[in-house]
Tab-separated table of C-alpha atoms and ligand atoms in Angstrom:
chain	number	residue	atom	x	y	z
A	1	MET	CA	-11.440	43.828	-121.806
A	2	GLY	CA	-10.791	47.392	-122.570
A	3	TYR	CA	-8.365	46.011	-125.746
A	4	GLY	CA	-9.503	46.685	-129.053
A	5	SER	CA	-7.702	45.598	-132.964
A	6	SER	CA	-7.646	49.292	-133.121
A	7	ASP	CA	-4.464	49.281	-130.708
A	8	ASP	CA	-2.693	46.469	-132.689
A	9	LEU	CA	0.163	46.788	-134.705
A	10	ASP	CA	-0.073	46.676	-138.715
A	11	PRO	CA	2.592	44.495	-139.775
A	12	THR	CA	2.905	46.076	-143.209
A	13	GLY	CA	3.708	49.057	-141.560
A	14	ARG	CA	7.275	49.162	-141.657
A	15	THR	CA	8.708	52.322	-143.090
A	16	GLY	CA	11.798	53.179	-142.224
A	17	ALA	CA	11.993	56.568	-140.461
A	18	GLY	CA	8.206	57.386	-140.504
A	19	GLN	CA	8.048	54.182	-138.331
A	20	ALA	CA	5.234	54.220	-135.854
A	21	THR	CA	6.054	52.964	-132.138
A	22	PRO	CA	3.784	50.252	-130.554
A	23	ALA	CA	0.823	52.140	-129.163
A	24	PRO	CA	1.118	51.775	-125.328
A	25	ARG	CA	-0.296	49.379	-123.156
A	26	ARG	CA	-2.268	51.558	-120.342
A	27	ARG	CA	-1.156	51.030	-116.879
A	28	GLY	CA	-3.675	50.042	-114.575
A	29	ARG	CA	-3.553	48.842	-110.744
A	30	GLY	CA	-6.340	47.382	-108.908
A	31	ALA	CA	-6.276	46.025	-105.521
A	32	ARG	CA	-6.897	42.285	-105.074
A	33	SER	CA	-5.672	39.665	-102.792
A	34	GLY	CA	-6.645	35.722	-102.712
A	35	THR	CA	-6.665	34.350	-99.214
A	36	ASP	CA	-5.764	30.467	-99.468
A	37	THR	CA	-6.875	27.999	-96.682
A	38	ASP	CA	-3.749	25.665	-96.281
A	39	GLY	CA	-4.270	22.507	-95.417
A	40	ALA	CA	-2.016	19.644	-93.920
A	41	GLY	CA	-1.657	16.273	-95.931
A	42	LEU	CA	0.536	13.293	-95.925
A	43	ALA	CA	3.778	13.939	-97.157
A	44	LEU	CA	4.624	12.860	-100.480
A	45	ASP	CA	8.436	13.378	-101.154
A	46	ALA	CA	8.415	16.042	-103.757
A	47	VAL	CA	7.651	19.751	-104.452
A	48	ALA	CA	6.225	20.871	-107.074
A	49	ILE	CA	6.109	24.187	-108.857
A	50	LYS	CA	4.051	26.119	-111.445
A	51	VAL	CA	5.515	28.385	-114.012
A	52	LEU	CA	2.640	30.249	-116.242
A	53	VAL	CA	3.034	31.018	-119.980
A	54	ALA	CA	0.669	33.605	-121.052
A	55	GLY	CA	0.002	35.772	-123.833
A	56	GLY	CA	-2.821	36.412	-126.542
A	57	PHE	CA	-4.477	34.047	-128.958
A	58	GLY	CA	-1.315	32.102	-130.756
A	59	VAL	CA	1.605	33.167	-130.139
A	60	GLY	CA	3.916	30.015	-129.375
A	61	LYS	CA	2.432	28.862	-126.064
A	62	THR	CA	1.643	25.667	-126.430
A	63	THR	CA	4.739	25.148	-128.664
A	64	LEU	CA	7.360	26.516	-126.086
A	65	VAL	CA	5.669	24.218	-123.607
A	66	GLY	CA	6.008	21.444	-125.933
A	67	SER	CA	9.448	22.498	-126.639
A	68	VAL	CA	10.782	21.987	-122.853
A	69	SER	CA	8.180	19.578	-121.559
A	70	GLU	CA	9.518	15.728	-121.295
A	71	ILE	CA	6.138	14.935	-121.747
A	72	VAL	CA	3.287	15.588	-124.903
A	73	PRO	CA	1.750	18.365	-123.354
A	74	LEU	CA	-1.043	17.329	-121.490
A	75	ARG	CA	-4.114	19.237	-122.058
A	76	THR	CA	-6.827	19.557	-119.491
A	77	GLU	CA	-9.590	20.849	-118.701
A	78	GLU	CA	-12.276	22.970	-116.701
A	79	LEU	CA	-16.122	23.327	-116.880
A	80	LEU	CA	-17.247	26.935	-118.008
A	81	THR	CA	-20.563	27.396	-116.497
A	82	GLU	CA	-20.637	31.681	-116.190
A	83	LEU	CA	-18.331	33.909	-116.773
A	84	GLY	CA	-16.283	34.506	-113.967
A	85	ALA	CA	-17.366	31.953	-112.078
A	86	GLY	CA	-16.111	28.152	-111.854
A	87	VAL	CA	-17.697	24.748	-112.169
A	88	ASP	CA	-17.581	25.232	-108.165
A	89	ASP	CA	-21.458	27.564	-108.366
A	90	VAL	CA	-23.254	25.439	-109.509
A	91	THR	CA	-25.502	23.398	-107.157
A	92	GLY	CA	-27.164	20.380	-107.326
A	93	VAL	CA	-27.894	21.337	-111.217
A	94	ASP	CA	-28.397	17.852	-112.856
A	95	GLY	CA	-27.894	17.397	-116.174
A	96	LYS	CA	-26.646	20.418	-117.019
A	97	THR	CA	-24.853	21.332	-119.789
A	98	THR	CA	-21.726	23.120	-120.040
A	99	THR	CA	-18.389	23.579	-122.015
A	100	THR	CA	-15.206	23.549	-121.933
A	101	VAL	CA	-11.853	25.255	-121.531
A	102	ALA	CA	-8.479	23.860	-122.118
A	103	MET	CA	-4.894	24.375	-120.680
A	104	ASP	CA	-2.102	22.476	-122.092
A	105	PHE	CA	0.881	21.883	-119.711
A	106	GLY	CA	4.025	20.447	-119.899
A	107	ARG	CA	6.501	18.949	-117.041
A	108	ILE	CA	10.067	19.110	-116.455
A	109	THR	CA	11.242	16.565	-113.071
A	110	ILE	CA	14.429	18.402	-112.121
A	111	ASN	CA	14.947	15.492	-109.295
A	112	PRO	CA	12.554	12.655	-108.051
A	113	ARG	CA	11.626	15.262	-105.631
A	114	LEU	CA	11.380	18.614	-107.261
A	115	ILE	CA	9.032	18.889	-110.059
A	116	LEU	CA	8.220	21.497	-112.519
A	117	TYR	CA	4.864	22.155	-114.191
A	118	MET	CA	4.483	24.437	-117.010
A	119	PHE	CA	0.843	25.699	-117.893
A	120	GLY	CA	-0.306	27.475	-121.107
A	121	THR	CA	-3.043	29.942	-119.916
A	122	PRO	CA	-6.033	30.049	-122.203
A	123	GLY	CA	-5.140	32.625	-124.745
A	124	GLN	CA	-8.619	34.415	-124.658
A	125	ASP	CA	-9.724	36.550	-122.647
A	126	ARG	CA	-13.624	35.276	-122.209
A	127	PHE	CA	-11.180	32.301	-119.983
A	128	TRP	CA	-10.510	34.934	-117.612
A	129	PHE	CA	-11.525	33.259	-115.034
A	130	MET	CA	-9.066	30.081	-114.727
A	131	TRP	CA	-6.247	32.552	-114.400
A	132	ASP	CA	-6.975	32.881	-111.014
A	133	GLU	CA	-6.329	29.067	-110.522
A	134	LEU	CA	-3.723	28.902	-113.021
A	135	ALA	CA	-2.159	31.630	-111.156
A	136	ARG	CA	-2.380	30.633	-107.258
A	137	GLY	CA	1.229	29.308	-105.968
A	138	ALA	CA	2.683	30.171	-109.427
A	139	LEU	CA	6.286	31.023	-109.202
A	140	GLY	CA	6.161	32.943	-111.855
A	141	ALA	CA	5.365	33.201	-115.299
A	142	ILE	CA	6.511	34.133	-119.086
A	143	VAL	CA	4.201	36.335	-121.337
A	144	LEU	CA	4.360	35.620	-124.885
A	145	ALA	CA	4.449	38.668	-126.872
A	146	ASP	CA	3.854	38.802	-130.925
A	147	THR	CA	5.089	41.839	-131.982
A	148	ARG	CA	2.309	42.127	-135.036
A	149	ARG	CA	-0.385	42.010	-132.298
A	150	LEU	CA	1.400	43.609	-129.012
A	151	SER	CA	-2.063	44.266	-127.507
A	152	ALA	CA	-2.736	40.717	-127.361
A	153	CYS	CA	-0.367	40.590	-124.624
A	154	PHE	CA	-1.437	43.521	-122.423
A	155	PRO	CA	-4.009	41.774	-120.530
A	156	ALA	CA	-1.929	39.258	-119.227
A	157	VAL	CA	1.005	42.171	-118.472
A	158	ASP	CA	-1.429	43.610	-116.244
A	159	PHE	CA	-2.934	40.424	-115.205
A	160	PHE	CA	0.753	39.322	-113.345
A	161	GLU	CA	1.914	43.039	-112.158
A	162	ARG	CA	-1.601	43.493	-110.160
A	163	ARG	CA	-1.374	39.741	-108.477
A	164	ARG	CA	2.362	40.842	-108.229
A	165	ILE	CA	3.327	37.684	-109.721
A	166	PRO	CA	6.763	37.579	-111.115
A	167	PHE	CA	7.046	37.413	-114.626
A	168	VAL	CA	9.390	37.955	-117.797
A	169	VAL	CA	8.348	38.856	-121.317
A	170	GLY	CA	9.530	37.004	-124.417
A	171	VAL	CA	9.272	38.742	-128.127
A	172	ASN	CA	8.502	35.881	-130.108
A	173	CYS	CA	10.148	36.705	-133.661
A	174	PHE	CA	7.634	34.799	-136.517
A	175	ASP	CA	9.768	36.644	-139.128
A	176	GLY	CA	13.097	35.923	-137.826
A	177	GLU	CA	13.218	39.492	-137.457
A	178	GLN	CA	10.849	42.092	-136.280
A	179	PRO	CA	10.876	45.629	-136.216
A	180	TYR	CA	10.881	46.723	-133.183
A	181	SER	CA	13.742	47.367	-130.540
A	182	PRO	CA	13.624	46.006	-127.017
A	183	GLN	CA	13.187	49.046	-125.575
A	184	GLU	CA	10.488	50.126	-127.814
A	185	VAL	CA	8.305	47.168	-126.939
A	186	ARG	CA	9.510	47.436	-123.443
A	187	GLN	CA	7.877	50.934	-123.977
A	188	ALA	CA	4.650	49.993	-125.266
A	189	LEU	CA	4.188	47.701	-122.592
A	190	SER	CA	4.698	50.384	-120.304
A	191	LEU	CA	6.965	47.442	-118.376
A	192	ASP	CA	8.600	48.551	-115.255
A	193	GLY	CA	13.032	48.600	-115.540
A	194	ASP	CA	13.384	45.076	-113.748
A	195	VAL	CA	11.355	42.671	-115.611
A	196	PRO	CA	13.517	41.075	-118.144
A	197	LEU	CA	12.352	41.045	-122.012
A	198	SER	CA	14.262	39.173	-124.292
A	199	MET	CA	13.385	38.221	-128.034
A	200	CYS	CA	13.051	34.767	-128.660
A	201	ASP	CA	11.771	31.882	-131.100
A	202	ALA	CA	9.295	29.676	-129.018
A	203	ARG	CA	10.085	26.636	-131.232
A	204	TYR	CA	13.737	26.308	-130.052
A	205	ARG	CA	14.222	24.655	-126.992
A	206	GLU	CA	17.728	26.735	-125.926
A	207	SER	CA	15.597	29.807	-126.315
A	208	ASN	CA	12.903	28.646	-124.162
A	209	LYS	CA	15.449	27.596	-121.643
A	210	ARG	CA	16.969	30.869	-121.812
A	211	LEU	CA	13.782	32.276	-121.203
A	212	LEU	CA	13.086	29.755	-118.008
A	213	ILE	CA	16.252	30.604	-116.350
A	214	THR	CA	16.001	34.241	-117.197
A	215	LEU	CA	12.555	34.033	-114.888
A	216	VAL	CA	13.946	31.887	-112.418
A	217	GLU	CA	16.989	34.336	-111.809
A	218	HIS	CA	14.232	36.769	-111.711
A	219	VAL	CA	11.833	35.836	-109.173
A	220	MET	CA	15.272	35.185	-106.548
A	221	ALA	CA	16.874	38.174	-107.873
A	222	THR	CA	12.924	39.924	-106.789
A	223	VAL	CA	12.998	37.231	-103.344
A	224	ARG	CA	16.541	38.812	-102.560
A	225	ARG	CA	15.553	42.085	-102.723
A	226	ALA	CA	12.657	41.976	-100.706
A	227	ASP	CA	14.563	40.088	-98.096
A	228	ALA	CA	16.948	42.444	-97.545
A	229	ALA	CA	14.646	45.505	-97.535
A	230	ALA	CA	12.745	43.406	-94.845
A	231	THR	CA	16.041	43.497	-92.570
A	232	GLY	CA	17.158	46.967	-93.854
A	233	LEU	CA	20.091	45.981	-95.711
A	234	ARG	CA	20.829	46.837	-99.207
A	235	PRO	CA	21.322	43.749	-102.023
A	236	SER	CA	25.302	43.690	-102.721
A	237	GLY	CA	26.070	44.648	-106.184
A	238	GLY	CA	23.029	46.313	-106.787
B	1	MET	CA	-25.172	30.499	-108.184
B	2	ILE	CA	-27.180	30.031	-111.578
B	3	SER	CA	-30.854	29.372	-111.320
B	4	ARG	CA	-32.399	26.288	-111.930
B	5	GLY	CA	-33.533	26.483	-115.691
B	6	GLU	CA	-30.673	29.153	-116.647
B	7	ALA	CA	-28.618	27.855	-118.853
B	8	TRP	CA	-25.535	29.014	-120.217
B	9	PHE	CA	-23.519	27.714	-122.851
B	10	ASP	CA	-21.134	29.046	-125.500
B	11	GLU	CA	-20.537	27.071	-128.431
B	12	ALA	CA	-17.385	28.225	-129.568
B	13	ALA	CA	-16.090	27.161	-126.602
B	14	GLY	CA	-15.862	23.280	-127.066
B	15	PRO	CA	-18.193	20.047	-127.018
B	16	LEU	CA	-20.794	19.980	-124.499
B	17	VAL	CA	-20.544	17.925	-121.964
B	18	ARG	CA	-22.545	16.474	-119.300
B	19	PRO	CA	-19.930	15.914	-116.251
B	20	TYR	CA	-22.688	15.403	-113.273
B	21	ALA	CA	-23.458	12.037	-113.954
B	22	VAL	CA	-20.218	11.171	-112.934
B	23	THR	CA	-20.247	12.788	-109.475
B	24	ARG	CA	-24.139	12.553	-109.090
B	25	GLY	CA	-24.569	16.245	-109.501
B	26	ARG	CA	-22.187	16.934	-107.057
B	27	THR	CA	-19.704	19.838	-108.067
B	28	ARG	CA	-18.194	21.290	-104.618
B	29	ALA	CA	-14.632	19.913	-104.797
B	30	ASN	CA	-13.290	21.882	-101.545
B	31	ARG	CA	-13.489	18.988	-98.868
B	32	TYR	CA	-9.552	19.255	-99.481
B	33	PRO	CA	-7.333	21.726	-100.648
B	34	LEU	CA	-6.712	20.262	-103.773
B	35	ASP	CA	-5.027	22.819	-107.032
B	36	LEU	CA	-3.229	21.926	-110.192
B	37	ILE	CA	-0.339	20.693	-108.868
B	38	THR	CA	-1.388	18.921	-105.789
B	39	LEU	CA	0.265	15.549	-105.899
B	40	VAL	CA	-2.092	12.785	-104.960
B	41	VAL	CA	-0.872	8.706	-105.171
B	42	ALA	CA	-2.912	5.365	-105.002
B	43	VAL	CA	-1.989	3.725	-101.653
B	44	HIS	CA	-2.974	0.428	-103.574
B	45	PRO	CA	-4.088	0.622	-106.836
B	46	GLU	CA	-4.673	-2.437	-108.154
B	47	VAL	CA	-6.609	-3.663	-104.772
B	48	HIS	CA	-8.952	-0.483	-104.837
B	49	ALA	CA	-9.627	-0.135	-108.388
B	50	ALA	CA	-11.136	-3.666	-108.297
B	51	VAL	CA	-14.052	-3.080	-105.655
B	52	VAL	CA	-14.894	0.852	-106.826
B	53	GLU	CA	-17.394	2.266	-109.510
B	54	GLN	CA	-15.140	2.431	-113.277
B	55	GLU	CA	-14.214	5.938	-113.202
B	56	TYR	CA	-12.725	6.028	-109.480
B	57	ALA	CA	-10.605	2.669	-111.086
B	58	ARG	CA	-9.614	4.628	-113.472
B	59	ILE	CA	-7.992	7.766	-111.286
B	60	LEU	CA	-6.515	4.924	-109.148
B	61	ARG	CA	-4.409	3.412	-111.579
B	62	ALA	CA	-3.749	6.881	-113.497
B	63	CYS	CA	-2.440	7.463	-109.835
B	64	ALA	CA	0.012	4.637	-109.336
B	65	PHE	CA	2.890	7.130	-109.378
B	66	PRO	CA	2.509	10.384	-107.488
B	67	GLN	CA	0.995	12.745	-110.280
B	68	SER	CA	-0.752	16.251	-110.295
B	69	VAL	CA	-4.243	16.466	-109.932
B	70	ALA	CA	-3.874	18.461	-113.695
B	71	GLU	CA	-2.292	14.934	-114.696
B	72	VAL	CA	-4.580	12.755	-113.207
B	73	ALA	CA	-7.503	15.341	-115.172
B	74	ALA	CA	-5.524	15.391	-118.603
B	75	ARG	CA	-4.873	10.844	-118.094
B	76	VAL	CA	-8.880	10.234	-117.503
B	77	ASP	CA	-9.577	12.759	-119.907
B	78	LEU	CA	-11.906	14.278	-117.770
B	79	PRO	CA	-12.623	17.744	-116.554
B	80	LEU	CA	-10.744	18.870	-113.773
B	81	GLY	CA	-13.775	20.284	-111.344
B	82	VAL	CA	-15.158	16.229	-111.740
B	83	VAL	CA	-11.625	14.937	-111.168
B	84	LYS	CA	-11.467	16.846	-107.881
B	85	VAL	CA	-14.453	15.857	-107.006
B	86	LEU	CA	-13.387	12.369	-107.715
B	87	ILE	CA	-10.474	12.511	-105.668
B	88	SER	CA	-11.712	14.009	-103.113
B	89	ASP	CA	-14.197	11.347	-102.788
B	90	LEU	CA	-11.067	8.572	-103.019
B	91	ILE	CA	-9.501	10.678	-99.911
B	92	GLU	CA	-12.269	9.905	-98.113
B	93	ARG	CA	-11.871	6.600	-98.482
B	94	ARG	CA	-7.989	6.651	-97.809
B	95	TYR	CA	-7.476	5.069	-101.176
B	96	LEU	CA	-5.583	7.793	-102.141
B	97	ILE	CA	-3.060	10.686	-100.431
B	98	PHE	CA	-2.555	13.790	-101.238
B	99	ARG	CA	0.616	16.690	-100.532
B	100	ALA	CA	-1.216	20.308	-100.407
B	101	SER	CA	1.543	22.725	-100.947
B	102	PRO	CA	2.701	23.501	-97.550
B	103	SER	CA	0.467	26.708	-98.022
B	104	PRO	CA	-0.604	27.590	-101.178
B	105	ALA	CA	-0.001	30.965	-102.005
B	106	ALA	CA	3.336	30.605	-100.736
B	107	ARG	CA	6.780	30.690	-102.730
B	108	PRO	CA	9.223	28.090	-103.222
B	109	ASP	CA	12.528	29.347	-100.687
B	110	LEU	CA	16.089	30.454	-102.388
B	111	VAL	CA	17.627	26.864	-102.358
B	112	THR	CA	14.518	25.385	-103.688
B	113	MET	CA	14.914	27.911	-106.557
B	114	GLN	CA	18.434	27.547	-107.479
B	115	LYS	CA	17.606	23.697	-107.620
B	116	VAL	CA	15.351	24.353	-110.352
B	117	LEU	CA	18.013	27.465	-111.551
B	118	ASP	CA	20.574	23.880	-112.328
B	119	GLY	CA	18.112	21.141	-113.040
B	120	ILE	CA	17.143	23.467	-116.242
B	121	ARG	CA	20.500	24.598	-117.301
B	122	LYS	CA	20.931	20.654	-117.322
B	123	LEU	CA	18.110	19.948	-119.553
C	1	GTP	N1	7.755	31.129	-136.865
C	1	GTP	C1	7.244	31.203	-135.613
C	1	GTP	N2	6.305	30.031	-135.488
C	1	GTP	C2	5.787	30.099	-134.869
C	1	GTP	C3	6.871	30.192	-133.319
C	1	GTP	N3	6.275	30.011	-132.550
C	1	GTP	C4	4.760	29.194	-132.378
C	1	GTP	N4	5.033	29.491	-133.890
C	1	GTP	C5	3.480	28.272	-135.126
C	1	GTP	O1	2.395	29.285	-134.724
C	1	GTP	C6	1.472	28.442	-134.505
C	1	GTP	C7	0.641	28.874	-132.982
C	1	GTP	O2	1.603	28.435	-132.102
C	1	GTP	P1	0.676	27.200	-130.478
C	1	GTP	O3	2.120	27.025	-129.814
C	1	GTP	O4	0.077	26.808	-130.982
C	1	GTP	O5	0.359	28.901	-130.313
C	1	GTP	P2	-0.662	29.510	-129.000
C	1	GTP	O6	-0.033	30.636	-128.002
C	1	GTP	O7	-0.742	27.644	-127.842
C	1	GTP	O8	-2.312	29.100	-129.383
C	1	GTP	P3	-3.773	29.157	-128.433
C	1	GTP	O9	-3.251	28.107	-127.304
C	1	GTP	O10	-4.571	28.915	-129.435
C	1	GTP	O11	-3.720	30.618	-127.838
C	1	GTP	C8	1.942	26.505	-134.612
C	1	GTP	O12	1.571	26.870	-135.888
C	1	GTP	C9	3.621	27.128	-134.424
C	1	GTP	O13	4.143	26.242	-134.911
C	1	GTP	C10	7.552	30.761	-133.381
C	1	GTP	O14	8.325	31.481	-132.749
C	1	GTP	N5	8.314	31.330	-135.131
C	2	MG	MG1	-2.103	26.742	-126.839
């Protein structure tokens, strides 16, 4: 990964007028698309939707998931056999030992036919390969950012941009307040103008509900814009 | 592919496990398009749980109501890839049924999203 700790913000470096702006994220777009096979199963009467909660190590992902989930966050593990490969790539190696990577997730039953799952992505870059499975079919993502370690969320922002997965950014204010304006954080992350960014506190349910609402609204707006473009119409009201 | 005898592991990542005893070395889970949120449900969990091996029985009992593959894995406390293999076996025997998303890469439609929005607002 090209993101070193030297890019990180110094929490002690708040000196009024002389305050440094957050180190910017370098933008990069790699072309990559996945193909998935469709499969017809017997109908179970519910639609399951997946939202990802991403961000650096310890930024509050599990806290967020736990505060809005109707169940205590569950933990599922995947085997780590080889970087860049899932378990599928080890064939017939009986008794081979591997390590695991854990993901936390929660659930909101909207109604008996509609379930929303929230998955916290593994906070460490070396568990990258899990993101492909996590991201497949995801409605969108919440990226949590901590301005004391802003660069920790750069890989997540890059990933969702590259995969064209709609996302919103929540700036988790650990100190109750934080030294940068939303505009400064937005600039440091090189966010596209339409990506919502807001201050949040992952410990508070209302704050997390607001982030989720913002995300779904953002996805809907994105879909409407795409539909309008496809039919040659302009979306009403900008 | 990893060649035989080439061990790859990382002690910092977590405890070492030996999953292949459960799946008899089979790690290919792609017989069915199962992903994290594919919903599965057991057909007659108690009837079938009585006639299968323990790991399968635990899965069947965890699936008395529709569950995502991720939830099943968490509840039976086995790695995702292993659970997918076992679930696939149970689907093959028709002890489990599953519903894949219409297209795993497709987004839900606007009507569904509006329902999600209303649901979150009501939380
Ligand atoms: N002050 C403050 N503390 C928070 C906030 N969000 C999380 N924390 C605390 O920060 C610590 C880490 O939070 P987690 O939710 O475990 O972070 P995580 O992103 O899941 O961490 P990893 O999964 O290890 O990457 C916990 O002790 C939380 O209580 C916040 O908004 N404000
Ligand atoms: Mg966590």
